[in-house]
């Protein structure tokens, strides 16, 4: 494993190439891989590295530790929402901007912008998911082409509790059928892997002790296909999804999402409606069926 950013000693993302497969690992296991900006920029750098390397045919995204990702960082000591970073898009810096502009500019870059950019990587991507895949964690799994999951993984988007209509990358109605998407949003409960697979969101569900082997085996088999054929197939399916409204839906909901952030700030002075990581975790209801 190698460090991406030499001036950064915390190694929030690890990068490794095995055969023709790049393994990109979120590495904040002590915080269940909560994504701060440092991590999103390190992920972006790792993906660029994998795309640039002709020896890499397939990219696997995974999380170190017990969980894939608990979502966006809304409460660890490394929360860096007020910090400037070298941006990946042409969006201007959010730091110091007033009112709704702060979060709108930030989320255009680190959430919507980066997720779309990652979805469009010209190489097949596989999310390898274990344990929690919550809110911002869903965004990272959903940008991948395939999802291989352990049978103890679970999926939730509880941000409706903050008065917000789902996470920034609103792919809910393309990942699940609309009625199941409403179930996920309205209840905010954990959807177990078995149900997520039944609803078409997961490609494979396996016991955790074989999760890595099964994922890498699939990646290696894909890697035997020609690069251009893989890229064109990916583009064909992604373009078809966009023709079915995926991109336009996301743009529309991003506006609703930011209306909700701004509403929260007007009413309570807090963009997240008074919820931090602890409050979200303690309000997390168990699924009615598990
Ligand atoms: Zn947001």
PDB file of C-alpha atoms and ligand atoms in Angstrom:
ATOM      1  CA  UNK A   1       0.000   0.000   0.000  1.00  0.00           C
ATOM      2  CA  UNK A   2       1.269   3.460  -0.744  1.00  0.00           C
ATOM      3  CA  UNK A   3       0.432   6.909   0.436  1.00  0.00           C
ATOM      4  CA  UNK A   4      -1.163   9.253  -2.053  1.00  0.00           C
ATOM      5  CA  UNK A   5      -0.386  12.558  -0.556  1.00  0.00           C
ATOM      6  CA  UNK A   6       3.126  12.636   0.907  1.00  0.00           C
ATOM      7  CA  UNK A   7       2.501  15.737   3.035  1.00  0.00           C
ATOM      8  CA  UNK A   8      -0.460  14.010   4.561  1.00  0.00           C
ATOM      9  CA  UNK A   9       0.593  11.556   7.230  1.00  0.00           C
ATOM     10  CA  UNK A  10      -2.863  10.286   8.107  1.00  0.00           C
ATOM     11  CA  UNK A  11      -3.271   8.122   4.952  1.00  0.00           C
ATOM     12  CA  UNK A  12      -7.006   8.551   4.683  1.00  0.00           C
ATOM     13  CA  UNK A  13      -6.984   6.684   1.369  1.00  0.00           C
ATOM     14  CA  UNK A  14      -4.701   3.783   0.479  1.00  0.00           C
ATOM     15  CA  UNK A  15      -3.792   2.759  -3.050  1.00  0.00           C
ATOM     16  CA  UNK A  16      -2.516  -0.556  -4.293  1.00  0.00           C
ATOM     17  CA  UNK A  17      -2.398  -2.345  -7.658  1.00  0.00           C
ATOM     18  CA  UNK A  18      -2.759  -6.136  -7.780  1.00  0.00           C
ATOM     19  CA  UNK A  19      -2.454  -7.615 -11.239  1.00  0.00           C
ATOM     20  CA  UNK A  20      -4.637  -5.308 -13.357  1.00  0.00           C
ATOM     21  CA  UNK A  21      -6.831  -4.234 -10.458  1.00  0.00           C
ATOM     22  CA  UNK A  22      -6.422  -0.984  -8.496  1.00  0.00           C
ATOM     23  CA  UNK A  23      -7.611  -1.220  -4.919  1.00  0.00           C
ATOM     24  CA  UNK A  24      -8.672   2.133  -3.489  1.00  0.00           C
ATOM     25  CA  UNK A  25      -9.298   1.885   0.244  1.00  0.00           C
ATOM     26  CA  UNK A  26     -10.988   4.464   2.451  1.00  0.00           C
ATOM     27  CA  UNK A  27      -8.917   4.388   5.600  1.00  0.00           C
ATOM     28  CA  UNK A  28     -10.598   6.078   8.556  1.00  0.00           C
ATOM     29  CA  UNK A  29     -11.818   2.863  10.212  1.00  0.00           C
ATOM     30  CA  UNK A  30     -11.898   4.509  13.657  1.00  0.00           C
ATOM     31  CA  UNK A  31     -14.686   6.745  12.278  1.00  0.00           C
ATOM     32  CA  UNK A  32     -16.305   4.069  10.113  1.00  0.00           C
ATOM     33  CA  UNK A  33     -14.775   5.780   7.069  1.00  0.00           C
ATOM     34  CA  UNK A  34     -16.759   8.983   7.512  1.00  0.00           C
ATOM     35  CA  UNK A  35     -15.847  11.126   4.527  1.00  0.00           C
ATOM     36  CA  UNK A  36     -14.231  14.468   5.246  1.00  0.00           C
ATOM     37  CA  UNK A  37     -12.950  16.655   2.402  1.00  0.00           C
ATOM     38  CA  UNK A  38      -9.449  15.329   2.912  1.00  0.00           C
ATOM     39  CA  UNK A  39     -10.808  11.900   2.055  1.00  0.00           C
ATOM     40  CA  UNK A  40     -12.844  12.991  -0.975  1.00  0.00           C
ATOM     41  CA  UNK A  41      -9.835  14.774  -2.478  1.00  0.00           C
ATOM     42  CA  UNK A  42      -7.617  11.774  -1.711  1.00  0.00           C
ATOM     43  CA  UNK A  43     -10.184   9.497  -3.391  1.00  0.00           C
ATOM     44  CA  UNK A  44     -10.198  11.781  -6.409  1.00  0.00           C
ATOM     45  CA  UNK A  45      -6.402  11.608  -6.592  1.00  0.00           C
ATOM     46  CA  UNK A  46      -6.471   7.802  -6.278  1.00  0.00           C
ATOM     47  CA  UNK A  47      -9.042   7.459  -9.036  1.00  0.00           C
ATOM     48  CA  UNK A  48      -7.039   9.749 -11.306  1.00  0.00           C
ATOM     49  CA  UNK A  49      -3.968   7.642 -10.675  1.00  0.00           C
ATOM     50  CA  UNK A  50      -5.877   4.462 -11.549  1.00  0.00           C
ATOM     51  CA  UNK A  51      -7.320   6.031 -14.715  1.00  0.00           C
ATOM     52  CA  UNK A  52      -3.887   7.288 -15.795  1.00  0.00           C
ATOM     53  CA  UNK A  53      -2.196   3.900 -15.340  1.00  0.00           C
ATOM     54  CA  UNK A  54      -2.573   1.784 -18.483  1.00  0.00           C
ATOM     55  CA  UNK A  55      -1.757  -1.332 -16.455  1.00  0.00           C
ATOM     56  CA  UNK A  56      -4.968  -0.842 -14.444  1.00  0.00           C
ATOM     57  CA  UNK A  57      -8.089  -2.283 -16.068  1.00  0.00           C
ATOM     58  CA  UNK A  58     -10.549  -2.349 -13.153  1.00  0.00           C
ATOM     59  CA  UNK A  59     -10.898  -0.261  -9.987  1.00  0.00           C
ATOM     60  CA  UNK A  60     -12.186  -1.622  -6.661  1.00  0.00           C
ATOM     61  CA  UNK A  61     -13.380   0.844  -4.009  1.00  0.00           C
ATOM     62  CA  UNK A  62     -13.545  -0.462  -0.449  1.00  0.00           C
ATOM     63  CA  UNK A  63     -13.451   0.652   3.167  1.00  0.00           C
ATOM     64  CA  UNK A  64     -10.992  -0.485   5.851  1.00  0.00           C
ATOM     65  CA  UNK A  65     -12.409  -1.981   9.030  1.00  0.00           C
ATOM     66  CA  UNK A  66     -15.876  -3.105   9.984  1.00  0.00           C
ATOM     67  CA  UNK A  67     -17.845  -0.731   7.744  1.00  0.00           C
ATOM     68  CA  UNK A  68     -17.750   0.524   4.165  1.00  0.00           C
ATOM     69  CA  UNK A  69     -18.800   4.062   5.064  1.00  0.00           C
ATOM     70  CA  UNK A  70     -20.972   5.741   7.671  1.00  0.00           C
ATOM     71  CA  UNK A  71     -21.425   8.703   5.295  1.00  0.00           C
ATOM     72  CA  UNK A  72     -20.235  12.283   5.235  1.00  0.00           C
ATOM     73  CA  UNK A  73     -18.240  13.503   8.186  1.00  0.00           C
ATOM     74  CA  UNK A  74     -20.656  15.465  10.357  1.00  0.00           C
ATOM     75  CA  UNK A  75     -18.876  15.143  13.663  1.00  0.00           C
ATOM     76  CA  UNK A  76     -15.357  13.648  13.860  1.00  0.00           C
ATOM     77  CA  UNK A  77     -12.329  15.654  15.033  1.00  0.00           C
ATOM     78  CA  UNK A  78     -11.154  15.630  11.387  1.00  0.00           C
ATOM     79  CA  UNK A  79     -14.240  17.383  10.067  1.00  0.00           C
ATOM     80  CA  UNK A  80     -12.855  19.967   7.657  1.00  0.00           C
ATOM     81  CA  UNK A  81     -15.924  21.596   6.125  1.00  0.00           C
ATOM     82  CA  UNK A  82     -14.420  25.066   6.654  1.00  0.00           C
ATOM     83  CA  UNK A  83     -11.123  24.316   4.938  1.00  0.00           C
ATOM     84  CA  UNK A  84     -10.060  25.212   1.397  1.00  0.00           C
ATOM     85  CA  UNK A  85      -8.670  22.529  -0.889  1.00  0.00           C
ATOM     86  CA  UNK A  86      -7.159  22.519  -4.371  1.00  0.00           C
ATOM     87  CA  UNK A  87     -10.391  21.958  -6.219  1.00  0.00           C
ATOM     88  CA  UNK A  88     -11.065  19.323  -8.880  1.00  0.00           C
ATOM     89  CA  UNK A  89     -13.693  21.413 -10.721  1.00  0.00           C
ATOM     90  CA  UNK A  90     -13.812  25.072 -11.731  1.00  0.00           C
ATOM     91  CA  UNK A  91     -16.174  25.889  -8.870  1.00  0.00           C
ATOM     92  CA  UNK A  92     -14.877  28.733  -6.726  1.00  0.00           C
ATOM     93  CA  UNK A  93     -13.901  28.138  -3.121  1.00  0.00           C
ATOM     94  CA  UNK A  94     -16.816  27.890  -0.683  1.00  0.00           C
ATOM     95  CA  UNK A  95     -14.835  29.137   2.323  1.00  0.00           C
ATOM     96  CA  UNK A  96     -15.967  32.560   3.540  1.00  0.00           C
ATOM     97  CA  UNK A  97     -19.091  32.679   1.355  1.00  0.00           C
ATOM     98  CA  UNK A  98     -22.303  33.920   2.991  1.00  0.00           C
ATOM     99  CA  UNK A  99     -25.643  32.196   3.530  1.00  0.00           C
ATOM    100  CA  UNK A 100     -26.624  29.369   1.219  1.00  0.00           C
ATOM    101  CA  UNK A 101     -23.709  30.065  -1.120  1.00  0.00           C
ATOM    102  CA  UNK A 102     -21.237  28.385   1.253  1.00  0.00           C
ATOM    103  CA  UNK A 103     -22.791  24.938   1.125  1.00  0.00           C
ATOM    104  CA  UNK A 104     -24.035  25.229  -2.462  1.00  0.00           C
ATOM    105  CA  UNK A 105     -20.521  25.877  -3.771  1.00  0.00           C
ATOM    106  CA  UNK A 106     -18.998  23.223  -1.500  1.00  0.00           C
ATOM    107  CA  UNK A 107     -21.457  20.476  -2.395  1.00  0.00           C
ATOM    108  CA  UNK A 108     -21.320  21.243  -6.128  1.00  0.00           C
ATOM    109  CA  UNK A 109     -17.630  20.407  -5.883  1.00  0.00           C
ATOM    110  CA  UNK A 110     -17.122  17.704  -3.270  1.00  0.00           C
ATOM    111  CA  UNK A 111     -20.403  15.807  -3.545  1.00  0.00           C
ATOM    112  CA  UNK A 112     -22.307  16.220  -6.802  1.00  0.00           C
ATOM    113  CA  UNK A 113     -19.317  17.178  -8.944  1.00  0.00           C
ATOM    114  CA  UNK A 114     -16.918  14.538  -7.677  1.00  0.00           C
ATOM    115  CA  UNK A 115     -19.502  11.752  -7.649  1.00  0.00           C
ATOM    116  CA  UNK A 116     -20.434  12.431 -11.258  1.00  0.00           C
ATOM    117  CA  UNK A 117     -16.778  12.602 -12.211  1.00  0.00           C
ATOM    118  CA  UNK A 118     -16.154   9.243 -10.529  1.00  0.00           C
ATOM    119  CA  UNK A 119     -19.198   7.663 -12.154  1.00  0.00           C
ATOM    120  CA  UNK A 120     -17.743   8.663 -15.514  1.00  0.00           C
ATOM    121  CA  UNK A 121     -14.300   7.138 -15.002  1.00  0.00           C
ATOM    122  CA  UNK A 122     -13.440   5.304 -18.215  1.00  0.00           C
ATOM    123  CA  UNK A 123     -12.677   2.029 -16.413  1.00  0.00           C
ATOM    124  CA  UNK A 124     -15.060  -0.396 -14.710  1.00  0.00           C
ATOM    125  CA  UNK A 125     -15.433   0.153 -10.977  1.00  0.00           C
ATOM    126  CA  UNK A 126     -16.621  -2.248  -8.280  1.00  0.00           C
ATOM    127  CA  UNK A 127     -17.726  -1.194  -4.801  1.00  0.00           C
ATOM    128  CA  UNK A 128     -16.850  -3.843  -2.198  1.00  0.00           C
ATOM    129  CA  UNK A 129     -19.256  -3.181   0.654  1.00  0.00           C
ATOM    130  CA  UNK A 130     -19.323  -4.558   4.196  1.00  0.00           C
ATOM    131  CA  UNK A 131     -21.213  -3.370   7.272  1.00  0.00           C
ATOM    132  CA  UNK A 132     -22.704   0.130   7.139  1.00  0.00           C
ATOM    133  CA  UNK A 133     -23.302   1.908   3.856  1.00  0.00           C
ATOM    134  CA  UNK A 134     -25.141   4.999   5.027  1.00  0.00           C
ATOM    135  CA  UNK A 135     -26.122   8.248   3.253  1.00  0.00           C
ATOM    136  CA  UNK A 136     -22.836   9.598   1.792  1.00  0.00           C
ATOM    137  CA  UNK A 137     -21.664   5.962   1.793  1.00  0.00           C
ATOM    138  CA  UNK A 138     -24.481   5.135  -0.608  1.00  0.00           C
ATOM    139  CA  UNK A 139     -23.186   7.827  -2.953  1.00  0.00           C
ATOM    140  CA  UNK A 140     -19.809   6.107  -3.175  1.00  0.00           C
ATOM    141  CA  UNK A 141     -21.286   2.652  -3.729  1.00  0.00           C
ATOM    142  CA  UNK A 142     -23.751   4.018  -6.298  1.00  0.00           C
ATOM    143  CA  UNK A 143     -21.121   5.728  -8.458  1.00  0.00           C
ATOM    144  CA  UNK A 144     -19.490   2.337  -8.985  1.00  0.00           C
ATOM    145  CA  UNK A 145     -20.579   0.154 -11.893  1.00  0.00           C
ATOM    146  CA  UNK A 146     -21.028  -2.996  -9.806  1.00  0.00           C
ATOM    147  CA  UNK A 147     -21.587  -3.604  -6.109  1.00  0.00           C
ATOM    148  CA  UNK A 148     -20.408  -6.763  -4.364  1.00  0.00           C
ATOM    149  CA  UNK A 149     -21.532  -6.872  -0.741  1.00  0.00           C
ATOM    150  CA  UNK A 150     -21.238  -8.976   2.377  1.00  0.00           C
ATOM    151  CA  UNK A 151     -24.416 -10.522   3.730  1.00  0.00           C
ATOM    152  CA  UNK A 152     -24.134  -8.377   6.891  1.00  0.00           C
ATOM    153  CA  UNK A 153     -24.074  -5.090   4.970  1.00  0.00           C
ATOM    154  CA  UNK A 154     -26.941  -2.621   5.232  1.00  0.00           C
ATOM    155  CA  UNK A 155     -28.061   0.518   3.449  1.00  0.00           C
ATOM    156  CA  UNK A 156     -29.841   3.642   4.666  1.00  0.00           C
ATOM    157  CA  UNK A 157     -30.411   7.273   3.770  1.00  0.00           C
ATOM    158  CA  UNK A 158     -31.698   8.779   7.019  1.00  0.00           C
ATOM    159  CA  UNK A 159     -31.156  12.452   6.090  1.00  0.00           C
ATOM    160  CA  UNK A 160     -34.915  12.981   5.672  1.00  0.00           C
ATOM    161  CA  UNK A 161     -34.789  13.248   9.469  1.00  0.00           C
ATOM    162  CA  UNK A 162     -32.865  16.503   8.937  1.00  0.00           C
ATOM    163  CA  UNK A 163     -35.686  17.658   6.667  1.00  0.00           C
ATOM    164  CA  UNK A 164     -33.501  17.030   3.600  1.00  0.00           C
ATOM    165  CA  UNK A 165     -34.750  14.937   0.634  1.00  0.00           C
ATOM    166  CA  UNK A 166     -31.903  12.422   0.486  1.00  0.00           C
ATOM    167  CA  UNK A 167     -28.173  12.728  -0.140  1.00  0.00           C
ATOM    168  CA  UNK A 168     -26.683  15.096  -2.728  1.00  0.00           C
ATOM    169  CA  UNK A 169     -26.155  12.449  -5.417  1.00  0.00           C
ATOM    170  CA  UNK A 170     -29.838  11.641  -5.864  1.00  0.00           C
ATOM    171  CA  UNK A 171     -29.725   8.310  -7.695  1.00  0.00           C
ATOM    172  CA  UNK A 172     -32.363   6.710  -5.455  1.00  0.00           C
ATOM    173  CA  UNK A 173     -34.984   6.283  -8.188  1.00  0.00           C
ATOM    174  CA  UNK A 174     -32.424   4.792 -10.554  1.00  0.00           C
ATOM    175  CA  UNK A 175     -30.883   2.458  -7.990  1.00  0.00           C
ATOM    176  CA  UNK A 176     -34.265   1.256  -6.729  1.00  0.00           C
ATOM    177  CA  UNK A 177     -37.705   1.393  -8.207  1.00  0.00           C
ATOM    178  CA  UNK A 178     -39.564   4.577  -7.182  1.00  0.00           C
ATOM    179  CA  UNK A 179     -41.775   2.956  -4.548  1.00  0.00           C
ATOM    180  CA  UNK A 180     -38.807   1.288  -2.843  1.00  0.00           C
ATOM    181  CA  UNK A 181     -36.889   4.581  -3.081  1.00  0.00           C
ATOM    182  CA  UNK A 182     -39.732   6.228  -1.157  1.00  0.00           C
ATOM    183  CA  UNK A 183     -39.594   3.434   1.432  1.00  0.00           C
ATOM    184  CA  UNK A 184     -35.848   4.024   1.900  1.00  0.00           C
ATOM    185  CA  UNK A 185     -36.372   7.795   2.257  1.00  0.00           C
ATOM    186  CA  UNK A 186     -39.613   7.910   4.275  1.00  0.00           C
ATOM    187  CA  UNK A 187     -38.551   5.353   6.875  1.00  0.00           C
ATOM    188  CA  UNK A 188     -34.838   6.133   7.058  1.00  0.00           C
ATOM    189  CA  UNK A 189     -34.341   2.561   8.186  1.00  0.00           C
ATOM    190  CA  UNK A 190     -31.589   0.108   7.399  1.00  0.00           C
ATOM    191  CA  UNK A 191     -32.238  -1.995   4.323  1.00  0.00           C
ATOM    192  CA  UNK A 192     -30.505  -5.366   4.745  1.00  0.00           C
ATOM    193  CA  UNK A 193     -28.255  -6.679   1.949  1.00  0.00           C
ATOM    194  CA  UNK A 194     -30.718  -9.428   1.020  1.00  0.00           C
ATOM    195  CA  UNK A 195     -33.487  -6.918   0.316  1.00  0.00           C
ATOM    196  CA  UNK A 196     -31.152  -4.493  -1.469  1.00  0.00           C
ATOM    197  CA  UNK A 197     -30.113  -7.343  -3.752  1.00  0.00           C
ATOM    198  CA  UNK A 198     -33.713  -8.414  -4.288  1.00  0.00           C
ATOM    199  CA  UNK A 199     -34.485  -4.819  -5.342  1.00  0.00           C
ATOM    200  CA  UNK A 200     -31.676  -4.872  -7.904  1.00  0.00           C
ATOM    201  CA  UNK A 201     -29.210  -2.590  -6.123  1.00  0.00           C
ATOM    202  CA  UNK A 202     -26.482  -5.201  -5.527  1.00  0.00           C
ATOM    203  CA  UNK A 203     -24.818  -7.588  -7.964  1.00  0.00           C
ATOM    204  CA  UNK A 204     -23.649 -10.191  -5.466  1.00  0.00           C
ATOM    205  CA  UNK A 205     -24.084 -10.864  -1.761  1.00  0.00           C
ATOM    206  CA  UNK A 206     -21.584 -13.196  -0.098  1.00  0.00           C
ATOM    207  CA  UNK A 207     -20.340 -14.047   3.413  1.00  0.00           C
ATOM    208  CA  UNK A 208     -17.900 -11.452   4.684  1.00  0.00           C
ATOM    209  CA  UNK A 209     -14.967 -13.865   4.927  1.00  0.00           C
ATOM    210  CA  UNK A 210     -15.005 -14.376   1.155  1.00  0.00           C
ATOM    211  CA  UNK A 211     -15.992 -10.813   0.173  1.00  0.00           C
ATOM    212  CA  UNK A 212     -12.516  -9.774  -0.937  1.00  0.00           C
ATOM    213  CA  UNK A 213     -11.819 -13.005  -2.848  1.00  0.00           C
ATOM    214  CA  UNK A 214     -15.143 -12.877  -4.687  1.00  0.00           C
ATOM    215  CA  UNK A 215     -14.726  -9.176  -5.535  1.00  0.00           C
ATOM    216  CA  UNK A 216     -11.162  -9.589  -6.794  1.00  0.00           C
ATOM    217  CA  UNK A 217     -12.096 -12.685  -8.772  1.00  0.00           C
ATOM    218  CA  UNK A 218     -14.838 -10.708 -10.519  1.00  0.00           C
ATOM    219  CA  UNK A 219     -12.444  -7.789 -11.115  1.00  0.00           C
ATOM    220  CA  UNK A 220      -9.830 -10.086 -12.643  1.00  0.00           C
ATOM    221  CA  UNK A 221     -12.383 -11.661 -14.965  1.00  0.00           C
ATOM    222  CA  UNK A 222     -13.532  -8.225 -16.127  1.00  0.00           C
ATOM    223  CA  UNK A 223      -9.873  -7.236 -16.576  1.00  0.00           C
ATOM    224  CA  UNK A 224      -9.525  -9.911 -19.268  1.00  0.00           C
ATOM    225  CA  UNK A 225     -11.896  -7.972 -21.531  1.00  0.00           C
ATOM    226  CA  UNK A 226     -10.512  -5.320 -23.891  1.00  0.00           C
ATOM    227  CA  UNK A 227     -10.166  -1.854 -22.386  1.00  0.00           C
ATOM    228  CA  UNK A 228     -12.068  -0.021 -25.109  1.00  0.00           C
ATOM    229  CA  UNK A 229     -14.912  -2.554 -25.131  1.00  0.00           C
ATOM    230  CA  UNK A 230     -15.320  -2.095 -21.405  1.00  0.00           C
ATOM    231  CA  UNK A 231     -15.224   1.682 -21.666  1.00  0.00           C
ATOM    232  CA  UNK A 232     -17.737   1.820 -24.516  1.00  0.00           C
ATOM    233  CA  UNK A 233     -20.098  -0.575 -22.714  1.00  0.00           C
ATOM    234  CA  UNK A 234     -19.904   1.524 -19.574  1.00  0.00           C
ATOM    235  CA  UNK A 235     -20.575   4.698 -21.534  1.00  0.00           C
ATOM    236  CA  UNK A 236     -23.510   3.056 -23.325  1.00  0.00           C
ATOM    237  CA  UNK A 237     -25.227   2.090 -20.069  1.00  0.00           C
ATOM    238  CA  UNK A 238     -24.436   5.388 -18.344  1.00  0.00           C
ATOM    239  CA  UNK A 239     -25.733   7.389 -21.300  1.00  0.00           C
ATOM    240  CA  UNK A 240     -28.887   5.271 -21.357  1.00  0.00           C
ATOM    241  CA  UNK A 241     -29.414   6.030 -17.659  1.00  0.00           C
ATOM    242  CA  UNK A 242     -29.017   9.736 -18.374  1.00  0.00           C
ATOM    243  CA  UNK A 243     -31.557   9.474 -21.201  1.00  0.00           C
ATOM    244  CA  UNK A 244     -33.881   7.912 -18.606  1.00  0.00           C
ATOM    245  CA  UNK A 245     -33.487  11.094 -16.599  1.00  0.00           C
ATOM    246  CA  UNK A 246     -30.751  10.288 -14.087  1.00  0.00           C
ATOM    247  CA  UNK A 247     -28.708  13.435 -14.624  1.00  0.00           C
ATOM    248  CA  UNK A 248     -31.710  15.762 -14.936  1.00  0.00           C
ATOM    249  CA  UNK A 249     -33.308  14.249 -11.811  1.00  0.00           C
ATOM    250  CA  UNK A 250     -30.118  14.830  -9.866  1.00  0.00           C
ATOM    251  CA  UNK A 251     -29.918  18.475 -10.965  1.00  0.00           C
ATOM    252  CA  UNK A 252     -33.536  19.070  -9.970  1.00  0.00           C
ATOM    253  CA  UNK A 253     -33.202  17.386  -6.560  1.00  0.00           C
ATOM    254  CA  UNK A 254     -29.928  19.207  -5.843  1.00  0.00           C
ATOM    255  CA  UNK A 255     -32.002  22.408  -5.854  1.00  0.00           C
ATOM    256  CA  UNK A 256     -34.506  20.906  -3.392  1.00  0.00           C
ATOM    257  CA  UNK A 257     -31.636  19.632  -1.257  1.00  0.00           C
ATOM    258  CA  UNK A 258     -30.195  23.141  -0.988  1.00  0.00           C
ATOM    259  CA  UNK A 259     -33.570  24.701  -0.347  1.00  0.00           C
ATOM    260  CA  UNK A 260     -33.736  22.315   2.649  1.00  0.00           C
ATOM    261  CA  UNK A 261     -30.228  23.242   3.882  1.00  0.00           C
ATOM    262  CA  UNK A 262     -31.134  26.949   3.588  1.00  0.00           C
ATOM    263  CA  UNK A 263     -34.492  26.394   5.285  1.00  0.00           C
ATOM    264  CA  UNK A 264     -32.764  24.655   8.198  1.00  0.00           C
ATOM    265  CA  UNK A 265     -30.339  27.527   8.547  1.00  0.00           C
ATOM    266  CA  UNK A 266     -33.154  30.088   8.521  1.00  0.00           C
ATOM    267  CA  UNK A 267     -35.272  28.225  11.044  1.00  0.00           C
ATOM    268  CA  UNK A 268     -32.688  26.768  13.425  1.00  0.00           C
ATOM    269  CA  UNK A 269     -29.389  28.406  12.450  1.00  0.00           C
ATOM    270  CA  UNK A 270     -28.018  24.943  11.575  1.00  0.00           C
ATOM    271  CA  UNK A 271     -27.803  23.599   8.026  1.00  0.00           C
ATOM    272  CA  UNK A 272     -28.214  20.029   9.246  1.00  0.00           C
ATOM    273  CA  UNK A 273     -31.319  20.798  11.273  1.00  0.00           C
ATOM    274  CA  UNK A 274     -29.463  20.349  14.564  1.00  0.00           C
ATOM    275  CA  UNK A 275     -28.265  16.826  13.806  1.00  0.00           C
ATOM    276  CA  UNK A 276     -24.680  15.749  14.279  1.00  0.00           C
ATOM    277  CA  UNK A 277     -23.244  12.242  13.931  1.00  0.00           C
ATOM    278  CA  UNK A 278     -24.216  11.247  17.481  1.00  0.00           C
ATOM    279  CA  UNK A 279     -27.793  12.510  17.161  1.00  0.00           C
ATOM    280  CA  UNK A 280     -28.182  10.740  13.806  1.00  0.00           C
ATOM    281  CA  UNK A 281     -26.806   7.482  15.198  1.00  0.00           C
ATOM    282  CA  UNK A 282     -29.038   7.528  18.277  1.00  0.00           C
ATOM    283  CA  UNK A 283     -32.092   8.307  16.153  1.00  0.00           C
ATOM    284  CA  UNK A 284     -31.260   5.474  13.743  1.00  0.00           C
ATOM    285  CA  UNK A 285     -34.165   3.106  13.944  1.00  0.00           C
ATOM    286  CA  UNK A 286     -33.801  -0.593  13.480  1.00  0.00           C
ATOM    287  CA  UNK A 287     -35.521  -2.028  10.444  1.00  0.00           C
ATOM    288  CA  UNK A 288     -38.995  -3.416  10.880  1.00  0.00           C
ATOM    289  CA  UNK A 289     -37.773  -6.541   9.130  1.00  0.00           C
ATOM    290  CA  UNK A 290     -34.168  -7.590   9.299  1.00  0.00           C
TER     291      UNK A 290
HETATM  292 ZN1  LIG B   1     -25.991  18.640   1.563  1.00  0.00          ZN
END
